Coordinates of C-alpha atoms and ligand atoms in Angstrom, one line a residue:
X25 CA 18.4 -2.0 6.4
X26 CA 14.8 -1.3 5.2
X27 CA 12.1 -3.3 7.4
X28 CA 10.3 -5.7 5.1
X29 CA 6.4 -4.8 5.4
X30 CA 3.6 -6.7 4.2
X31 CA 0.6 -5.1 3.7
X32 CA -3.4 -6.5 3.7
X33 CA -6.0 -4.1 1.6
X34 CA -9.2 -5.8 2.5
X35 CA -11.1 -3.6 -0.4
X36 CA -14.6 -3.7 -0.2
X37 CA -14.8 -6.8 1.8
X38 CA -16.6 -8.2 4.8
X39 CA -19.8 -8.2 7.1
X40 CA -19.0 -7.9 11.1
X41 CA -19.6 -11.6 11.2
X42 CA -16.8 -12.4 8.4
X43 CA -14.4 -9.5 10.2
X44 CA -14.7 -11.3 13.3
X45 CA -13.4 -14.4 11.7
X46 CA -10.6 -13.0 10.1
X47 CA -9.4 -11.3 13.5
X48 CA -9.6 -14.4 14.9
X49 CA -7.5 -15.9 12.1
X50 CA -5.2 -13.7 12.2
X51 CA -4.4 -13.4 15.9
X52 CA -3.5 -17.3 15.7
X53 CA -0.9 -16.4 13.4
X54 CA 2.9 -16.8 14.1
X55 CA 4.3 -13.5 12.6
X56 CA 8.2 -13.1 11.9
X57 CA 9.1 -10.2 14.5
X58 CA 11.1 -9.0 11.3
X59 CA 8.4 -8.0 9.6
X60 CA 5.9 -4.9 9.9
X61 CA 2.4 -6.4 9.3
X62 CA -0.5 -4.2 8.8
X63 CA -4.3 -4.6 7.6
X64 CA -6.3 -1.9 5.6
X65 CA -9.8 -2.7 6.7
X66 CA -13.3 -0.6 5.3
X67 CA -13.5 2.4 7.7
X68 CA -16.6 0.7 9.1
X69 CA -14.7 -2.0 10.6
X70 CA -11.7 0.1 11.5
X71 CA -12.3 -0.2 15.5
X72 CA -13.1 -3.4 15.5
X73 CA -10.0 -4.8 13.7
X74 CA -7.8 -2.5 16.3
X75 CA -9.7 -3.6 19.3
X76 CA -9.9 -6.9 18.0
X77 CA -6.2 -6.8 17.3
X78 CA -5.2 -5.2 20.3
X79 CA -1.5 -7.2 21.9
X80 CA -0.9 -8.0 18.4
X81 CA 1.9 -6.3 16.7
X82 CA -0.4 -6.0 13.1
X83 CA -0.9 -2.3 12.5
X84 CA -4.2 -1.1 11.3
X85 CA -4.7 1.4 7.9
X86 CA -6.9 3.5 6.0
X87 CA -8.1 2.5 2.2
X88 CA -8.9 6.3 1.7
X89 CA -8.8 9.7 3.7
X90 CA -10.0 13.0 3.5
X91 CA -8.3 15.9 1.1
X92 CA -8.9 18.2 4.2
X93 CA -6.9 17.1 7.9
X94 CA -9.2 17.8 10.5
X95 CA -12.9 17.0 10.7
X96 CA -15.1 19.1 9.3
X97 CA -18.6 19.8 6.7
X98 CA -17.2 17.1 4.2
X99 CA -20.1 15.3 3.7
X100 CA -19.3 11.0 3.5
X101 CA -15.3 11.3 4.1
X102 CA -13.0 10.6 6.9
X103 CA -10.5 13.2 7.9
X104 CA -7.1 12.1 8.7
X105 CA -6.7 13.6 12.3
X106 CA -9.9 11.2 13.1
X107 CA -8.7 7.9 11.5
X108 CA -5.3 8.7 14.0
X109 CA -7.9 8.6 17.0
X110 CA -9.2 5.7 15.8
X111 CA -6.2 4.2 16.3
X112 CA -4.5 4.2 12.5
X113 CA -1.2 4.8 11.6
X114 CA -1.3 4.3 7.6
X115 CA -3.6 5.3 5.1
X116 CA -3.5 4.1 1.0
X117 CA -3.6 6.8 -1.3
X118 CA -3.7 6.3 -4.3
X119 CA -4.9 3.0 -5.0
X120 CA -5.9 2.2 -8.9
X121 CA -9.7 1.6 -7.9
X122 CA -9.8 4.6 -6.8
X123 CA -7.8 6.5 -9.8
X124 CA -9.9 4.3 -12.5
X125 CA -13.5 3.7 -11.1
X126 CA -13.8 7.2 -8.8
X127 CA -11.5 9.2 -10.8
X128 CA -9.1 10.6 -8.1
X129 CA -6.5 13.1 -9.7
X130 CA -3.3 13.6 -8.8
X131 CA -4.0 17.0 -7.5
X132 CA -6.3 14.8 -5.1
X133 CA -3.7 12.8 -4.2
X134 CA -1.3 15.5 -3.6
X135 CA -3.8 17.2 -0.8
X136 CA -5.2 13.6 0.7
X137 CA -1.1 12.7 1.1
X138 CA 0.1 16.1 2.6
X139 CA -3.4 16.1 4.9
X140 CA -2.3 12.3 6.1
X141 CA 1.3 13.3 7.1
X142 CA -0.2 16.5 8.4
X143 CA -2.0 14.6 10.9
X144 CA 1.2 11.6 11.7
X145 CA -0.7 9.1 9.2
X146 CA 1.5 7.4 7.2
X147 CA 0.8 7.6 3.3
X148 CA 1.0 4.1 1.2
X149 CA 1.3 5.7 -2.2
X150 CA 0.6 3.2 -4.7
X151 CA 1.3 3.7 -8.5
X152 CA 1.5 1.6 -11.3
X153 CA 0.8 1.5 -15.4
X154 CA -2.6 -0.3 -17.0
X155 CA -1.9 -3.3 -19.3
X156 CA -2.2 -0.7 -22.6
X157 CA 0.6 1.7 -20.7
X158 CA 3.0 -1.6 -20.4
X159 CA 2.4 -2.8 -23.5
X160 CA 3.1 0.8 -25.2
X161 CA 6.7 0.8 -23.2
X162 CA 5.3 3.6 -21.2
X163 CA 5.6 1.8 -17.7
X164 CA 8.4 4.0 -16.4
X165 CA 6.8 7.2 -17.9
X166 CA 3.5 6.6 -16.3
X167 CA 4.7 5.5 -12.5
X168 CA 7.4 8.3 -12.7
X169 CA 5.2 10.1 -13.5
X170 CA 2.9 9.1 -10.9
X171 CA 5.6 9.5 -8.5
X172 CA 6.6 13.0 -9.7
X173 CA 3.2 14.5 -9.1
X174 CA 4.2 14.0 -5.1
X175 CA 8.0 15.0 -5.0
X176 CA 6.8 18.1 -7.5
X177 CA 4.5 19.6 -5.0
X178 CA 5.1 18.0 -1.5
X179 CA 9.3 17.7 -1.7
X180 CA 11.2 14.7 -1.8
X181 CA 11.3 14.5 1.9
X182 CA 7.6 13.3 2.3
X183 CA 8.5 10.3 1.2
X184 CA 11.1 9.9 4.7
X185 CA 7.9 9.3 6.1
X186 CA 5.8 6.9 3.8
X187 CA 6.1 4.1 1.8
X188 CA 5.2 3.2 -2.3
X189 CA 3.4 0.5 -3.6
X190 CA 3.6 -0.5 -7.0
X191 CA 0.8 -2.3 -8.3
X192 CA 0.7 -3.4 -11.8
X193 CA -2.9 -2.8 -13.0
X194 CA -2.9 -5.8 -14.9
X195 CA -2.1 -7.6 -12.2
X196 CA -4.4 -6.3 -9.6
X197 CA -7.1 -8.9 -9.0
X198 CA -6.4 -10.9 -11.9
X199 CA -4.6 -13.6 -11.2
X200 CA -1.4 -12.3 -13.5
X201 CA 1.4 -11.7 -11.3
X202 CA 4.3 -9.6 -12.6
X203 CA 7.5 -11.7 -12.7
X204 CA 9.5 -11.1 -10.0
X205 CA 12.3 -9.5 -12.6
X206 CA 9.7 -7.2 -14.1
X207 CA 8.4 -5.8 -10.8
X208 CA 12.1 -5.6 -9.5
X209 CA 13.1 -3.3 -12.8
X210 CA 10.3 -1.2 -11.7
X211 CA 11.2 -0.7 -8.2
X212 CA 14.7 -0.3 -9.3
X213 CA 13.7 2.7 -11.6
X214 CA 11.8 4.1 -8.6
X215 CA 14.4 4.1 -5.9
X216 CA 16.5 5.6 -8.5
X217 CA 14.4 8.1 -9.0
X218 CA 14.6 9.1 -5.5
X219 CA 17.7 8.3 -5.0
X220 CA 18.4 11.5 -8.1
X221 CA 17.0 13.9 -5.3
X222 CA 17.9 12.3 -2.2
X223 CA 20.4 9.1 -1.4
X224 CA 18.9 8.3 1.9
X225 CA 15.2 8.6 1.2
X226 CA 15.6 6.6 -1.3
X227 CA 17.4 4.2 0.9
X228 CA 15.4 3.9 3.4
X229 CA 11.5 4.2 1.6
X230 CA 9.9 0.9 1.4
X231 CA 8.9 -0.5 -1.8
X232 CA 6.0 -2.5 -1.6
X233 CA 5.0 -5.1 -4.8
X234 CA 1.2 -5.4 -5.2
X235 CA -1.2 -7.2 -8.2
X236 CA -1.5 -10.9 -7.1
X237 CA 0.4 -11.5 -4.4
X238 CA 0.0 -15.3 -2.6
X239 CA 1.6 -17.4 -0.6
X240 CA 3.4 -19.3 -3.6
X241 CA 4.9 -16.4 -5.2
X242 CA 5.7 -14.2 -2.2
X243 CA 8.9 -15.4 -1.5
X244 CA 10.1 -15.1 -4.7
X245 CA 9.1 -11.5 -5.2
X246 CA 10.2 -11.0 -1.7
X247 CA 14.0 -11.9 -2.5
X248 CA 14.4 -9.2 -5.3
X249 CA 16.8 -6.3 -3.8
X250 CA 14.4 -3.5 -4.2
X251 CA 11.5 -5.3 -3.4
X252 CA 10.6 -4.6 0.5
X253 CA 7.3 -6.3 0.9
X254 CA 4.0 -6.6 -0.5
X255 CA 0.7 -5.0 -1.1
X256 CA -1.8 -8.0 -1.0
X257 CA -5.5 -8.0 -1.6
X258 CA -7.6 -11.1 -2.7
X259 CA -5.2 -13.1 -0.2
X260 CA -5.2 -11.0 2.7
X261 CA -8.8 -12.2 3.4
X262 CA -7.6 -15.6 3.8
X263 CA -5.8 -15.3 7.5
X264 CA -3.7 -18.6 6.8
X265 CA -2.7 -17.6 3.4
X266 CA -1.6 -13.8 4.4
X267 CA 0.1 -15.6 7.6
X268 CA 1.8 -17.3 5.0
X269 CA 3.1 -14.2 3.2
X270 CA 4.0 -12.8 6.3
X271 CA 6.5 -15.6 7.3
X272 CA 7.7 -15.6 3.3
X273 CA 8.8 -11.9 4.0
X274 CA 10.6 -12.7 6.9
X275 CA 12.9 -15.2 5.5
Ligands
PGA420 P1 -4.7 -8.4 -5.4 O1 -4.9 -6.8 -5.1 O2 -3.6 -8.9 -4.5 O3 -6.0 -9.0 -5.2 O4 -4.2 -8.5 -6.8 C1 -3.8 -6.0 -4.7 C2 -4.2 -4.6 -4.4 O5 -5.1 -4.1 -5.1 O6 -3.8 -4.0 -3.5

């Protein structure tokens, strides 16, 4: 049985003051024990969320990490091996921000997921199709796709140890959820193709929805057979509201 996870990207978000809050929210919440729960704060607040956190089973991620493993002359980047000191144990690669407004590649994706797993940081590969992709039928082409560019160069196996996100641009930040049948056919496609290289990876890797996730939807997304979790942004600052989500994954 594959271990629900629900997952908070913080984005861009928060002062120390508002940080500080949001621990505090959080560590009043009743979590389901079924559930992995983990928060993807900026890099600046990384220690304080884990020492903040500290007793409470929420796991603390990276939004981005380094192309290269160890620490080195890479001027405004964050190597892997020192986000695991920190204290991390996951790391987002791939997010669409950062494919659309930065311009990450895949063949930056490819080196940023192999140095994460190099250094025992789990990758959270996210993928997903814009609203001109979906609309030309080319969903399955472009996360495949997406999806491909990993397996192609890093083996089938490095997904054993991560997990995928699919994240509907469309729906990312907008308010526009993908129905829960519409996000399940995509997951479906992508644990089949996994599953066309290797049964039990695809068995076992988490699926993650993302693009609009709340507390009034979760549950419904939640209850689709391929759907393992979420990916949750705008709501994950709200510590009642991702509490919420939490407890909707558990059920
Ligand atoms: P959203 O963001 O929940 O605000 O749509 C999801 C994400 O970008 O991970």
């Amino acid at each position: 049985m594959r271990r629900p996870m629900v997952a908070g990207n913080w984005k861009m978000h928060g002062t120390r003051a508002s940080v500080a809050e949001l621990i505090k929210g959080l560590s009043d919440q009743a979590l389901p024990s079924g559930v992995d729960v983990a928060v993807f704060p900026p890099s600046l607040f990384i220690t304080q969320v884990i020492e903040g956190l500290e007793g409470k089973s929420i796991a603390t991620g990276a939004q981005n990490s380094a192309v290269e493993p160890q620490q080195g002359a890479l001027t405004g980047e964050v190597a892997p091996s020192q986000l695991v000191d920190a204290g991390c144990e996951l790391v987002l690669i791939g997010h669409s921000e950062r494919r659309q407004i930065l311009g990450e590649q895949d063949s930056t994706l490819i080196l940023k997921f192999a140095a994460a797993q190099a250094c025992g940081l789990k990758p959270v590969f996210c993928v997903g199709e814009t609203l001109e992709e979906r609309e030309a039928g080319k969903t399955l082409e472009v996360v495949g796709r997406q999806l491909d560019s990993i397996i192609g160069q890093l083996g089938i196996k490095a997904f054993a140890d991560a997990i995928i996100a699919y994240e509907p641009v469309w729906a990312i930040g907008t308010g526009l959820t993908a129905t829960p049948q519409q996000a399940q056919d995509v997951h479906k496609a992508i644990r089949e193709q996994l599953a066309a290289q290797d049964a039990e990876v695809a068995q076992n890797t988490r699926l993650l929805y993302g693009g609009s996730v709340k507390a009034a939807n979760a549950a419904e997304l939640f209850g689709m057979p391929d759907i393992d979790g979420g990916l949750i942004g705008g709501a994950s600052l709200n510590a009642d509201e991702f509490g919420a989500i939490c407890r909707a994954a558990g059920n």
